[in-house]
């Protein structure tokens, strides 16, 4: 019963989502269509370059939206396995850097001897990307993103976890916003820029992994999103970059 209820809720959410996404897509396609028409008429190289940059950004935003939609609506069960965070982060690094801007620095600070965690690696990769993109959007004038990982012997009496914190030096959040960020479709971003699904995905992932996620944020100083993921006692499974990284690069 719980399963089918969850499925029904998901379908409803996807239904609501379709309207919003269709609208966002339409705007992005208009940018591209109008850009193409202007390109045909302009010969000034600087102007053409600006048009092409705008079109490329619109296409990338469209791709980001589909990715989130797919992750959200995917009916497959998560497939948790034993994951080495250091390796997963380094495998995700190229995709991560492509999602950021030059004025954003990324620091990876993982404690030596970090335990493997139990998680679905493709989904964990998406979580890290979602958090990094949020951090980027919170730092319009640039700043630093820190990914910090450490072992926690006994998290609130619940056993062994690995703590992964994603910290930014961005604008932070007021309490009223902080209270709502895990809701699906809650966004403060412009139409076409935010789907409001990023942190909902992070929350769902943490719950389904047997872990948790918390937010610590100060307006004007920055935000830290902290994940606790259960320790795995099996050796980490070896494989190449996960689904997203594989999708993003040509075969
Ligand atoms: P989206 O990024 O599409 O808006 P999210 O669920 O990822 O959806 O985030 C919801 C909202 O939470 C954002 O619109 C933003 O207002 C706020 N938020 C998320 N991450 C951060 C952050 N690192 N710093 C400041 N605000 C954030």
PDB file of C-alpha atoms and ligand atoms in Angstrom:
ATOM      1  CA  UNK A   1       0.000   0.000   0.000  1.00  0.00           C
ATOM      2  CA  UNK A   2       2.734   2.392   0.972  1.00  0.00           C
ATOM      3  CA  UNK A   3       4.500   1.621  -2.281  1.00  0.00           C
ATOM      4  CA  UNK A   4       1.486   2.448  -4.449  1.00  0.00           C
ATOM      5  CA  UNK A   5       0.725   5.552  -2.407  1.00  0.00           C
ATOM      6  CA  UNK A   6       4.242   6.736  -2.963  1.00  0.00           C
ATOM      7  CA  UNK A   7       3.857   5.968  -6.641  1.00  0.00           C
ATOM      8  CA  UNK A   8       0.599   7.946  -6.818  1.00  0.00           C
ATOM      9  CA  UNK A   9       2.207  10.916  -5.075  1.00  0.00           C
ATOM     10  CA  UNK A  10       5.093  10.749  -7.457  1.00  0.00           C
ATOM     11  CA  UNK A  11       2.804  10.659 -10.495  1.00  0.00           C
ATOM     12  CA  UNK A  12       0.912  13.647  -9.175  1.00  0.00           C
ATOM     13  CA  UNK A  13       4.145  15.515  -8.585  1.00  0.00           C
ATOM     14  CA  UNK A  14       5.394  14.644 -12.045  1.00  0.00           C
ATOM     15  CA  UNK A  15       2.074  15.818 -13.480  1.00  0.00           C
ATOM     16  CA  UNK A  16       2.373  19.185 -11.754  1.00  0.00           C
ATOM     17  CA  UNK A  17       5.953  19.349 -12.835  1.00  0.00           C
ATOM     18  CA  UNK A  18       5.214  18.774 -16.504  1.00  0.00           C
ATOM     19  CA  UNK A  19       3.295  22.046 -16.739  1.00  0.00           C
ATOM     20  CA  UNK A  20       6.116  24.034 -15.179  1.00  0.00           C
ATOM     21  CA  UNK A  21       8.852  22.334 -17.156  1.00  0.00           C
ATOM     22  CA  UNK A  22       6.931  22.683 -20.427  1.00  0.00           C
ATOM     23  CA  UNK A  23       6.719  26.402 -19.770  1.00  0.00           C
ATOM     24  CA  UNK A  24      10.436  26.666 -18.960  1.00  0.00           C
ATOM     25  CA  UNK A  25      11.338  24.654 -22.027  1.00  0.00           C
ATOM     26  CA  UNK A  26       9.227  26.846 -24.214  1.00  0.00           C
ATOM     27  CA  UNK A  27      11.110  29.908 -23.001  1.00  0.00           C
ATOM     28  CA  UNK A  28      14.470  28.248 -23.586  1.00  0.00           C
ATOM     29  CA  UNK A  29      13.478  27.155 -27.089  1.00  0.00           C
ATOM     30  CA  UNK A  30      12.312  30.693 -27.854  1.00  0.00           C
ATOM     31  CA  UNK A  31      15.744  32.007 -26.882  1.00  0.00           C
ATOM     32  CA  UNK A  32      17.355  29.505 -29.250  1.00  0.00           C
ATOM     33  CA  UNK A  33      14.929  30.085 -32.140  1.00  0.00           C
ATOM     34  CA  UNK A  34      15.174  33.864 -31.878  1.00  0.00           C
ATOM     35  CA  UNK A  35      18.966  33.546 -31.617  1.00  0.00           C
ATOM     36  CA  UNK A  36      19.141  31.454 -34.778  1.00  0.00           C
ATOM     37  CA  UNK A  37      17.034  33.963 -36.703  1.00  0.00           C
ATOM     38  CA  UNK A  38      19.271  36.828 -35.610  1.00  0.00           C
ATOM     39  CA  UNK A  39      22.409  34.836 -36.417  1.00  0.00           C
ATOM     40  CA  UNK A  40      21.212  34.479 -39.991  1.00  0.00           C
ATOM     41  CA  UNK A  41      20.939  38.256 -40.325  1.00  0.00           C
ATOM     42  CA  UNK A  42      24.045  39.429 -38.399  1.00  0.00           C
ATOM     43  CA  UNK A  43      27.584  39.390 -39.620  1.00  0.00           C
ATOM     44  CA  UNK A  44      29.274  41.315 -36.785  1.00  0.00           C
ATOM     45  CA  UNK A  45      31.489  38.660 -35.089  1.00  0.00           C
ATOM     46  CA  UNK A  46      31.173  40.084 -31.555  1.00  0.00           C
ATOM     47  CA  UNK A  47      27.394  40.168 -31.800  1.00  0.00           C
ATOM     48  CA  UNK A  48      27.300  36.632 -33.219  1.00  0.00           C
ATOM     49  CA  UNK A  49      29.486  35.395 -30.358  1.00  0.00           C
ATOM     50  CA  UNK A  50      27.090  36.910 -27.779  1.00  0.00           C
ATOM     51  CA  UNK A  51      24.106  35.319 -29.494  1.00  0.00           C
ATOM     52  CA  UNK A  52      25.793  31.934 -29.605  1.00  0.00           C
ATOM     53  CA  UNK A  53      26.747  32.127 -25.940  1.00  0.00           C
ATOM     54  CA  UNK A  54      23.139  32.870 -25.001  1.00  0.00           C
ATOM     55  CA  UNK A  55      21.919  29.961 -27.099  1.00  0.00           C
ATOM     56  CA  UNK A  56      24.477  27.582 -25.638  1.00  0.00           C
ATOM     57  CA  UNK A  57      23.430  28.565 -22.106  1.00  0.00           C
ATOM     58  CA  UNK A  58      19.763  28.037 -22.957  1.00  0.00           C
ATOM     59  CA  UNK A  59      20.528  24.569 -24.335  1.00  0.00           C
ATOM     60  CA  UNK A  60      22.550  23.682 -21.220  1.00  0.00           C
ATOM     61  CA  UNK A  61      19.751  24.810 -18.937  1.00  0.00           C
ATOM     62  CA  UNK A  62      17.340  22.672 -20.907  1.00  0.00           C
ATOM     63  CA  UNK A  63      19.634  19.677 -20.480  1.00  0.00           C
ATOM     64  CA  UNK A  64      19.848  20.339 -16.734  1.00  0.00           C
ATOM     65  CA  UNK A  65      16.056  20.441 -16.468  1.00  0.00           C
ATOM     66  CA  UNK A  66      15.638  17.106 -18.238  1.00  0.00           C
ATOM     67  CA  UNK A  67      18.262  15.546 -16.038  1.00  0.00           C
ATOM     68  CA  UNK A  68      16.426  16.601 -12.900  1.00  0.00           C
ATOM     69  CA  UNK A  69      13.099  15.519 -14.315  1.00  0.00           C
ATOM     70  CA  UNK A  70      14.511  12.110 -15.173  1.00  0.00           C
ATOM     71  CA  UNK A  71      16.096  11.688 -11.775  1.00  0.00           C
ATOM     72  CA  UNK A  72      12.848  12.647 -10.096  1.00  0.00           C
ATOM     73  CA  UNK A  73      10.511  10.498 -12.129  1.00  0.00           C
ATOM     74  CA  UNK A  74      12.798   7.531 -12.521  1.00  0.00           C
ATOM     75  CA  UNK A  75      10.876   4.500 -11.354  1.00  0.00           C
ATOM     76  CA  UNK A  76      13.872   2.271 -10.883  1.00  0.00           C
ATOM     77  CA  UNK A  77      14.715   1.442  -7.321  1.00  0.00           C
ATOM     78  CA  UNK A  78      17.965   2.874  -6.040  1.00  0.00           C
ATOM     79  CA  UNK A  79      20.763   0.339  -6.115  1.00  0.00           C
ATOM     80  CA  UNK A  80      22.871   0.944  -3.043  1.00  0.00           C
ATOM     81  CA  UNK A  81      26.381  -0.400  -3.050  1.00  0.00           C
ATOM     82  CA  UNK A  82      29.645   0.206  -1.267  1.00  0.00           C
ATOM     83  CA  UNK A  83      31.009   3.550  -2.503  1.00  0.00           C
ATOM     84  CA  UNK A  84      34.374   5.222  -2.035  1.00  0.00           C
ATOM     85  CA  UNK A  85      33.552   8.949  -1.706  1.00  0.00           C
ATOM     86  CA  UNK A  86      37.025  10.125  -2.660  1.00  0.00           C
ATOM     87  CA  UNK A  87      36.890   8.186  -5.904  1.00  0.00           C
ATOM     88  CA  UNK A  88      33.324   9.219  -6.682  1.00  0.00           C
ATOM     89  CA  UNK A  89      34.165  12.892  -6.123  1.00  0.00           C
ATOM     90  CA  UNK A  90      37.252  12.712  -8.305  1.00  0.00           C
ATOM     91  CA  UNK A  91      35.259  10.913 -11.034  1.00  0.00           C
ATOM     92  CA  UNK A  92      32.603  13.662 -10.852  1.00  0.00           C
ATOM     93  CA  UNK A  93      35.143  16.459 -10.883  1.00  0.00           C
ATOM     94  CA  UNK A  94      35.193  17.147 -14.638  1.00  0.00           C
ATOM     95  CA  UNK A  95      31.408  17.393 -14.817  1.00  0.00           C
ATOM     96  CA  UNK A  96      31.391  19.503 -11.662  1.00  0.00           C
ATOM     97  CA  UNK A  97      33.923  21.975 -13.033  1.00  0.00           C
ATOM     98  CA  UNK A  98      31.918  22.311 -16.233  1.00  0.00           C
ATOM     99  CA  UNK A  99      28.848  23.269 -14.176  1.00  0.00           C
ATOM    100  CA  UNK A 100      30.690  26.021 -12.315  1.00  0.00           C
ATOM    101  CA  UNK A 101      32.192  29.359 -13.330  1.00  0.00           C
ATOM    102  CA  UNK A 102      35.801  30.482 -13.329  1.00  0.00           C
ATOM    103  CA  UNK A 103      35.277  32.714 -10.279  1.00  0.00           C
ATOM    104  CA  UNK A 104      34.361  29.718  -8.123  1.00  0.00           C
ATOM    105  CA  UNK A 105      37.031  27.704  -6.363  1.00  0.00           C
ATOM    106  CA  UNK A 106      36.418  24.122  -5.249  1.00  0.00           C
ATOM    107  CA  UNK A 107      38.228  22.668  -2.229  1.00  0.00           C
ATOM    108  CA  UNK A 108      38.004  18.977  -1.530  1.00  0.00           C
ATOM    109  CA  UNK A 109      38.970  18.122   2.027  1.00  0.00           C
ATOM    110  CA  UNK A 110      38.485  14.436   2.809  1.00  0.00           C
ATOM    111  CA  UNK A 111      39.871  12.881   5.980  1.00  0.00           C
ATOM    112  CA  UNK A 112      42.362  10.070   5.368  1.00  0.00           C
ATOM    113  CA  UNK A 113      40.933   6.577   5.844  1.00  0.00           C
ATOM    114  CA  UNK A 114      37.391   7.673   5.009  1.00  0.00           C
ATOM    115  CA  UNK A 115      35.046   4.677   5.295  1.00  0.00           C
ATOM    116  CA  UNK A 116      33.123   3.519   2.251  1.00  0.00           C
ATOM    117  CA  UNK A 117      29.395   4.427   2.389  1.00  0.00           C
ATOM    118  CA  UNK A 118      26.251   2.569   1.392  1.00  0.00           C
ATOM    119  CA  UNK A 119      24.603   4.548  -1.415  1.00  0.00           C
ATOM    120  CA  UNK A 120      23.502   4.435  -5.031  1.00  0.00           C
ATOM    121  CA  UNK A 121      26.545   5.951  -6.749  1.00  0.00           C
ATOM    122  CA  UNK A 122      24.677   7.523  -9.702  1.00  0.00           C
ATOM    123  CA  UNK A 123      22.246   9.209  -7.352  1.00  0.00           C
ATOM    124  CA  UNK A 124      25.033  10.365  -5.029  1.00  0.00           C
ATOM    125  CA  UNK A 125      26.757  11.951  -7.998  1.00  0.00           C
ATOM    126  CA  UNK A 126      23.555  13.837  -8.832  1.00  0.00           C
ATOM    127  CA  UNK A 127      23.297  14.970  -5.181  1.00  0.00           C
ATOM    128  CA  UNK A 128      26.814  16.423  -5.273  1.00  0.00           C
ATOM    129  CA  UNK A 129      26.111  18.201  -8.558  1.00  0.00           C
ATOM    130  CA  UNK A 130      22.813  19.615  -7.269  1.00  0.00           C
ATOM    131  CA  UNK A 131      24.511  20.944  -4.139  1.00  0.00           C
ATOM    132  CA  UNK A 132      27.396  22.446  -6.101  1.00  0.00           C
ATOM    133  CA  UNK A 133      25.036  24.153  -8.578  1.00  0.00           C
ATOM    134  CA  UNK A 134      23.035  25.625  -5.675  1.00  0.00           C
ATOM    135  CA  UNK A 135      26.287  26.842  -4.122  1.00  0.00           C
ATOM    136  CA  UNK A 136      27.271  28.420  -7.450  1.00  0.00           C
ATOM    137  CA  UNK A 137      23.915  30.175  -7.756  1.00  0.00           C
ATOM    138  CA  UNK A 138      24.314  31.502  -4.203  1.00  0.00           C
ATOM    139  CA  UNK A 139      27.680  33.087  -5.127  1.00  0.00           C
ATOM    140  CA  UNK A 140      26.960  35.499  -8.001  1.00  0.00           C
ATOM    141  CA  UNK A 141      30.263  37.285  -7.307  1.00  0.00           C
ATOM    142  CA  UNK A 142      32.293  34.115  -6.942  1.00  0.00           C
ATOM    143  CA  UNK A 143      33.533  32.328  -3.854  1.00  0.00           C
ATOM    144  CA  UNK A 144      34.594  28.975  -2.495  1.00  0.00           C
ATOM    145  CA  UNK A 145      32.832  25.623  -2.386  1.00  0.00           C
ATOM    146  CA  UNK A 146      34.264  23.170   0.143  1.00  0.00           C
ATOM    147  CA  UNK A 147      33.476  19.467   0.061  1.00  0.00           C
ATOM    148  CA  UNK A 148      34.433  18.072   3.427  1.00  0.00           C
ATOM    149  CA  UNK A 149      34.260  14.437   4.469  1.00  0.00           C
ATOM    150  CA  UNK A 150      34.971  12.693   7.766  1.00  0.00           C
ATOM    151  CA  UNK A 151      34.098   9.544   9.692  1.00  0.00           C
ATOM    152  CA  UNK A 152      31.650   9.860  12.575  1.00  0.00           C
ATOM    153  CA  UNK A 153      31.854   7.097  15.185  1.00  0.00           C
ATOM    154  CA  UNK A 154      28.455   7.502  16.695  1.00  0.00           C
ATOM    155  CA  UNK A 155      26.156  10.050  15.079  1.00  0.00           C
ATOM    156  CA  UNK A 156      23.483  10.872  17.689  1.00  0.00           C
ATOM    157  CA  UNK A 157      23.707   7.335  19.030  1.00  0.00           C
ATOM    158  CA  UNK A 158      22.702   5.920  15.647  1.00  0.00           C
ATOM    159  CA  UNK A 159      25.942   4.198  14.722  1.00  0.00           C
ATOM    160  CA  UNK A 160      28.718   4.782  12.215  1.00  0.00           C
ATOM    161  CA  UNK A 161      28.288   7.329   9.426  1.00  0.00           C
ATOM    162  CA  UNK A 162      30.358   9.328   7.031  1.00  0.00           C
ATOM    163  CA  UNK A 163      29.633  13.038   7.163  1.00  0.00           C
ATOM    164  CA  UNK A 164      29.816  14.866   3.842  1.00  0.00           C
ATOM    165  CA  UNK A 165      29.427  18.624   4.099  1.00  0.00           C
ATOM    166  CA  UNK A 166      29.082  20.969   1.113  1.00  0.00           C
ATOM    167  CA  UNK A 167      29.859  24.521   2.224  1.00  0.00           C
ATOM    168  CA  UNK A 168      29.642  27.764   0.263  1.00  0.00           C
ATOM    169  CA  UNK A 169      30.558  31.373   0.955  1.00  0.00           C
ATOM    170  CA  UNK A 170      27.367  32.635  -0.661  1.00  0.00           C
ATOM    171  CA  UNK A 171      24.337  34.743   0.209  1.00  0.00           C
ATOM    172  CA  UNK A 172      22.868  32.299   2.748  1.00  0.00           C
ATOM    173  CA  UNK A 173      19.165  31.811   3.458  1.00  0.00           C
ATOM    174  CA  UNK A 174      16.649  33.508   5.695  1.00  0.00           C
ATOM    175  CA  UNK A 175      14.839  31.164   8.124  1.00  0.00           C
ATOM    176  CA  UNK A 176      11.569  31.385   6.186  1.00  0.00           C
ATOM    177  CA  UNK A 177      13.323  30.051   3.089  1.00  0.00           C
ATOM    178  CA  UNK A 178      15.356  27.475   4.988  1.00  0.00           C
ATOM    179  CA  UNK A 179      12.114  25.996   6.343  1.00  0.00           C
ATOM    180  CA  UNK A 180      10.850  25.255   2.835  1.00  0.00           C
ATOM    181  CA  UNK A 181      13.838  24.291   0.707  1.00  0.00           C
ATOM    182  CA  UNK A 182      13.261  20.521   0.859  1.00  0.00           C
ATOM    183  CA  UNK A 183       9.739  20.886  -0.580  1.00  0.00           C
ATOM    184  CA  UNK A 184       9.511  19.717  -4.187  1.00  0.00           C
ATOM    185  CA  UNK A 185       9.085  22.684  -6.569  1.00  0.00           C
ATOM    186  CA  UNK A 186      10.063  25.291  -3.969  1.00  0.00           C
ATOM    187  CA  UNK A 187      12.436  27.687  -5.686  1.00  0.00           C
ATOM    188  CA  UNK A 188      13.426  31.340  -5.388  1.00  0.00           C
ATOM    189  CA  UNK A 189      15.082  31.279  -8.813  1.00  0.00           C
ATOM    190  CA  UNK A 190      13.765  32.810 -12.037  1.00  0.00           C
ATOM    191  CA  UNK A 191      11.623  30.826 -14.424  1.00  0.00           C
ATOM    192  CA  UNK A 192      13.906  28.567 -16.438  1.00  0.00           C
ATOM    193  CA  UNK A 193      16.679  28.689 -13.839  1.00  0.00           C
ATOM    194  CA  UNK A 194      15.310  26.603 -10.996  1.00  0.00           C
ATOM    195  CA  UNK A 195      12.981  23.614 -10.860  1.00  0.00           C
ATOM    196  CA  UNK A 196      12.836  23.473  -7.073  1.00  0.00           C
ATOM    197  CA  UNK A 197      13.690  19.765  -7.218  1.00  0.00           C
ATOM    198  CA  UNK A 198      17.374  19.808  -6.332  1.00  0.00           C
ATOM    199  CA  UNK A 199      17.091  19.690  -2.550  1.00  0.00           C
ATOM    200  CA  UNK A 200      13.977  17.488  -2.704  1.00  0.00           C
ATOM    201  CA  UNK A 201      16.142  14.965  -4.542  1.00  0.00           C
ATOM    202  CA  UNK A 202      18.920  15.347  -1.956  1.00  0.00           C
ATOM    203  CA  UNK A 203      16.402  14.795   0.858  1.00  0.00           C
ATOM    204  CA  UNK A 204      14.872  11.721  -0.796  1.00  0.00           C
ATOM    205  CA  UNK A 205      18.316  10.283  -1.441  1.00  0.00           C
ATOM    206  CA  UNK A 206      19.450  10.784   2.173  1.00  0.00           C
ATOM    207  CA  UNK A 207      16.288   9.159   3.560  1.00  0.00           C
ATOM    208  CA  UNK A 208      16.413   6.203   1.190  1.00  0.00           C
ATOM    209  CA  UNK A 209      20.092   5.668   1.955  1.00  0.00           C
ATOM    210  CA  UNK A 210      19.352   5.365   5.663  1.00  0.00           C
ATOM    211  CA  UNK A 211      21.050   8.672   6.377  1.00  0.00           C
ATOM    212  CA  UNK A 212      19.993  12.276   6.851  1.00  0.00           C
ATOM    213  CA  UNK A 213      20.545  15.802   5.606  1.00  0.00           C
ATOM    214  CA  UNK A 214      20.674  19.082   7.535  1.00  0.00           C
ATOM    215  CA  UNK A 215      21.151  22.745   6.651  1.00  0.00           C
ATOM    216  CA  UNK A 216      23.130  25.378   8.428  1.00  0.00           C
ATOM    217  CA  UNK A 217      22.944  28.829   6.860  1.00  0.00           C
ATOM    218  CA  UNK A 218      23.706  32.425   7.770  1.00  0.00           C
ATOM    219  CA  UNK A 219      22.493  35.302   5.614  1.00  0.00           C
ATOM    220  CA  UNK A 220      25.444  37.102   4.077  1.00  0.00           C
ATOM    221  CA  UNK A 221      27.926  34.414   5.114  1.00  0.00           C
ATOM    222  CA  UNK A 222      27.052  31.158   3.456  1.00  0.00           C
ATOM    223  CA  UNK A 223      25.412  27.788   3.668  1.00  0.00           C
ATOM    224  CA  UNK A 224      26.500  24.301   4.683  1.00  0.00           C
ATOM    225  CA  UNK A 225      24.471  21.261   3.656  1.00  0.00           C
ATOM    226  CA  UNK A 226      25.495  18.192   5.654  1.00  0.00           C
ATOM    227  CA  UNK A 227      24.760  14.615   4.633  1.00  0.00           C
ATOM    228  CA  UNK A 228      25.195  11.641   6.930  1.00  0.00           C
ATOM    229  CA  UNK A 229      25.603   8.400   5.004  1.00  0.00           C
ATOM    230  CA  UNK A 230      25.800   4.998   6.682  1.00  0.00           C
ATOM    231  CA  UNK A 231      29.183   3.298   6.796  1.00  0.00           C
ATOM    232  CA  UNK A 232      29.637   0.247   4.610  1.00  0.00           C
ATOM    233  CA  UNK A 233      31.705  -2.657   5.905  1.00  0.00           C
ATOM    234  CA  UNK A 234      32.205  -4.121   2.444  1.00  0.00           C
ATOM    235  CA  UNK A 235      35.134  -2.951   0.315  1.00  0.00           C
ATOM    236  CA  UNK A 236      34.123  -0.204  -2.130  1.00  0.00           C
ATOM    237  CA  UNK A 237      33.060  -1.412  -5.541  1.00  0.00           C
ATOM    238  CA  UNK A 238      35.291  -0.342  -8.398  1.00  0.00           C
ATOM    239  CA  UNK A 239      33.865   1.168 -11.542  1.00  0.00           C
ATOM    240  CA  UNK A 240      34.441   4.112 -13.824  1.00  0.00           C
ATOM    241  CA  UNK A 241      32.564   7.410 -13.752  1.00  0.00           C
ATOM    242  CA  UNK A 242      28.848   6.976 -13.094  1.00  0.00           C
ATOM    243  CA  UNK A 243      25.836   7.533 -15.327  1.00  0.00           C
ATOM    244  CA  UNK A 244      25.874  11.316 -15.450  1.00  0.00           C
ATOM    245  CA  UNK A 245      29.535  11.672 -16.250  1.00  0.00           C
ATOM    246  CA  UNK A 246      29.185   8.959 -18.867  1.00  0.00           C
ATOM    247  CA  UNK A 247      26.140  10.681 -20.410  1.00  0.00           C
ATOM    248  CA  UNK A 248      27.864  14.030 -20.496  1.00  0.00           C
ATOM    249  CA  UNK A 249      30.893  12.920 -22.462  1.00  0.00           C
ATOM    250  CA  UNK A 250      30.783  11.462 -25.960  1.00  0.00           C
ATOM    251  CA  UNK A 251      31.122   7.658 -26.130  1.00  0.00           C
TER     252      UNK A 251
HETATM  253  P1  LIG B   1      16.406  25.133  -7.242  1.00  0.00           P
HETATM  254  O1  LIG B   1      17.902  25.162  -7.118  1.00  0.00           O
HETATM  255  O2  LIG B   1      15.952  24.607  -8.563  1.00  0.00           O
HETATM  256  O3  LIG B   1      15.743  26.419  -6.862  1.00  0.00           O
HETATM  257  P2  LIG B   1      16.510  23.497  -4.870  1.00  0.00           P
HETATM  258  O4  LIG B   1      15.503  22.550  -4.278  1.00  0.00           O
HETATM  259  O5  LIG B   1      17.855  22.920  -5.134  1.00  0.00           O
HETATM  260  O6  LIG B   1      15.857  24.028  -6.191  1.00  0.00           O
HETATM  261  O7  LIG B   1      16.668  24.756  -3.937  1.00  0.00           O
HETATM  262  C1  LIG B   1      15.519  25.434  -3.455  1.00  0.00           C
HETATM  263  C2  LIG B   1      15.877  26.840  -3.000  1.00  0.00           C
HETATM  264  O8  LIG B   1      16.720  26.762  -1.855  1.00  0.00           O
HETATM  265  C3  LIG B   1      16.661  27.660  -3.994  1.00  0.00           C
HETATM  266  O9  LIG B   1      15.815  28.287  -4.947  1.00  0.00           O
HETATM  267  C4  LIG B   1      17.352  28.669  -3.076  1.00  0.00           C
HETATM  268  O10 LIG B   1      16.469  29.712  -2.700  1.00  0.00           O
HETATM  269  C5  LIG B   1      17.601  27.870  -1.814  1.00  0.00           C
HETATM  270  N1  LIG B   1      18.992  27.355  -1.766  1.00  0.00           N
HETATM  271  C6  LIG B   1      19.393  26.091  -2.053  1.00  0.00           C
HETATM  272  N2  LIG B   1      20.719  25.957  -1.876  1.00  0.00           N
HETATM  273  C7  LIG B   1      21.183  27.157  -1.455  1.00  0.00           C
HETATM  274  C8  LIG B   1      22.481  27.674  -1.078  1.00  0.00           C
HETATM  275  N3  LIG B   1      23.580  26.905  -1.116  1.00  0.00           N
HETATM  276  N4  LIG B   1      22.556  28.976  -0.685  1.00  0.00           N
HETATM  277  C9  LIG B   1      21.452  29.754  -0.628  1.00  0.00           C
HETATM  278  N5  LIG B   1      20.209  29.336  -0.954  1.00  0.00           N
HETATM  279  C10 LIG B   1      20.065  28.058  -1.371  1.00  0.00           C
END
